[in-house]
Every structure is written in structure tokens, then in C-alpha cells.
Amino acid sequence: TIPVSTSDSSQIHYFLTNPQGITVSSGIKKITDGTITLEFSSDDTSKLGMGANDLKIFVISDSVLRPDIYTTSFLAVSTPQQLPEYLVSESSDEESTENDYVGIFALVAGIILVGFILAKRRQRKNKALASK
């Protein structure tokens, strides 16, 4: 069973699909008090396969033209197993920080170079005006 809470909705359309994309259960339910419970029989759940199964819910309102859509996937396994753990290395963060410093250094060096060039031009211009 899956409880669903909505507001300002009149009906719900649901689709439960297996990993092959085959719909194993679907239906339309009327919503009266803002909550509804989706119940799936053991026959429906036995049609779900090992792997990623999907539940898609469309919530329809009489006052809105476009439905709200909710999609979720869940993993079905035959025996209790632990999902593989992934170790995220911190080296990528260190490389990113080093790249940031290189960029900042290049920016500062560029600003200093432009300032130096402008100062030299002013000196030459002032010398030329003074000699006239």
C-alpha cells in the first residue's frame, strides 16, 4: 500500500511498470478528502522483476488543465543484499582548489601587466608633451 496526499485534486491515474517497461498495474481512483491509498495485490507485485521498477502518478484537478506528475523508481532484489558503496575521493576537490589558485594568479598577473603597460604609455606621452 502507498498513501498519497493531494490538495485541490479530483482523481489520480497511476501506472506500475517492471524493468522491461511492461505495465503490471494501472488504474484511476477518485479523490474525495485529499488522501487516497494505492493498494497492489500480490499478483501485481509478483509481476515486478528484479531491477528498477517504476511508479508514475498523474494527479488531475478539475480547475487546472495540466496534471501534476510524480515518478519514482525502486529496486527489487531476490535476496537481501547490500548495495555497493562508492568511495568518493577527495583528490578531485584538491585539484579543483589548485585550478582556482592558478586562475586567480593569472588574473592578478594580467591586471598588473595591463597597469604596467598603461603607466609606460602615460610616461611616454608626458615626455612627448614636455619636449614640445
XYZ file of C-alpha atoms in Angstrom:
132
model
C 0.000 0.000 0.000
C 1.137 3.521 -0.825
C -0.572 6.526 0.788
C -0.961 9.589 -1.457
C -1.918 13.052 -0.177
C -3.049 15.796 -2.533
C -4.805 19.136 -2.429
C -7.364 20.500 -4.893
C -7.370 17.259 -6.884
C -10.258 15.206 -8.183
C -8.653 11.986 -9.441
C -5.388 10.111 -9.700
C -4.051 7.941 -12.529
C -1.273 5.506 -11.643
C 0.987 3.115 -13.565
C 3.296 0.495 -12.062
C 5.856 -0.842 -14.562
C 8.513 -3.552 -14.375
C 12.140 -3.286 -15.590
C 11.089 -4.304 -19.121
C 8.695 -1.338 -19.293
C 5.563 -3.505 -19.126
C 2.700 -2.055 -17.082
C 1.821 -4.575 -14.373
C -0.856 -2.457 -12.700
C -2.699 0.745 -13.538
C -5.879 2.475 -12.599
C -7.870 5.605 -11.906
C -9.068 6.498 -8.416
C -11.373 9.296 -7.316
C -10.080 11.571 -4.570
C -12.644 12.786 -2.061
C -10.830 14.076 1.037
C -7.333 14.793 -0.314
C -5.895 11.395 0.583
C -6.013 8.050 -1.125
C -4.223 4.731 -0.696
C -2.900 2.798 -3.664
C -3.057 -0.916 -2.973
C -1.306 -3.501 -5.111
C -2.205 -7.174 -4.957
C 0.377 -9.910 -4.512
C -0.391 -10.901 -8.117
C 0.619 -7.389 -9.268
C 3.805 -7.299 -7.197
C 4.803 -10.795 -8.340
C 4.936 -9.413 -11.906
C 7.603 -6.910 -10.880
C 11.033 -8.064 -11.957
C 14.469 -7.915 -10.432
C 15.933 -4.481 -11.041
C 14.484 -0.991 -11.330
C 10.685 -0.811 -11.290
C 8.759 2.445 -11.734
C 5.646 4.050 -10.285
C 4.188 7.010 -12.169
C 1.306 9.033 -10.725
C -0.733 11.704 -12.529
C -2.876 13.893 -10.262
C -5.775 15.519 -12.111
C -7.646 18.614 -10.972
C -10.908 19.968 -12.344
C -9.611 23.548 -12.111
C -6.175 23.030 -13.714
C -5.542 21.891 -17.285
C -2.138 20.280 -16.700
C -1.796 17.356 -14.248
C 0.845 17.107 -11.554
C 3.183 14.214 -12.314
C 5.164 12.193 -9.783
C 7.582 9.453 -10.824
C 9.713 7.242 -8.626
C 11.832 4.172 -9.179
C 12.622 1.424 -6.727
C 14.987 -1.526 -6.821
C 13.724 -5.090 -6.393
C 16.155 -7.863 -5.424
C 15.610 -11.591 -4.870
C 17.668 -11.814 -1.672
C 18.567 -9.110 0.810
C 21.778 -7.603 -0.473
C 23.776 -4.553 0.339
C 24.140 -2.036 -2.442
C 27.740 -1.341 -3.419
C 29.363 1.534 -1.602
C 31.250 4.089 -3.622
C 34.183 5.925 -2.142
C 34.347 9.473 -3.352
C 37.970 10.554 -3.497
C 38.879 13.960 -2.219
C 41.604 14.419 -4.826
C 39.126 15.983 -7.234
C 38.382 18.679 -4.657
C 42.104 19.366 -4.182
C 42.646 19.610 -7.939
C 39.721 21.992 -8.206
C 41.196 24.223 -5.492
C 44.593 24.191 -7.206
C 42.949 25.156 -10.510
C 41.178 28.026 -8.736
C 44.507 29.364 -7.452
C 46.057 29.174 -10.925
C 43.134 31.142 -12.360
C 43.332 33.783 -9.646
C 47.108 34.109 -10.112
C 46.695 34.519 -13.886
C 44.016 37.185 -13.386
C 46.144 39.186 -10.932
C 49.213 38.903 -13.204
C 47.132 40.120 -16.166
C 45.849 43.140 -14.242
C 49.387 44.059 -13.138
C 50.676 43.721 -16.719
C 47.912 45.954 -18.114
C 48.605 48.525 -15.380
C 52.330 48.488 -16.192
C 51.682 48.985 -19.923
C 49.285 51.880 -19.272
C 51.799 53.548 -16.925
C 54.570 53.306 -19.560
C 52.295 54.810 -22.216
C 51.477 57.738 -19.931
C 55.169 58.319 -19.244
C 55.955 58.390 -22.973
C 53.000 60.676 -23.667
C 54.025 63.065 -20.869
C 57.660 63.119 -22.122
C 56.470 63.862 -25.653
C 54.281 66.736 -24.442
C 57.058 68.116 -22.217
C 59.614 68.113 -25.046
C 57.358 70.155 -27.367
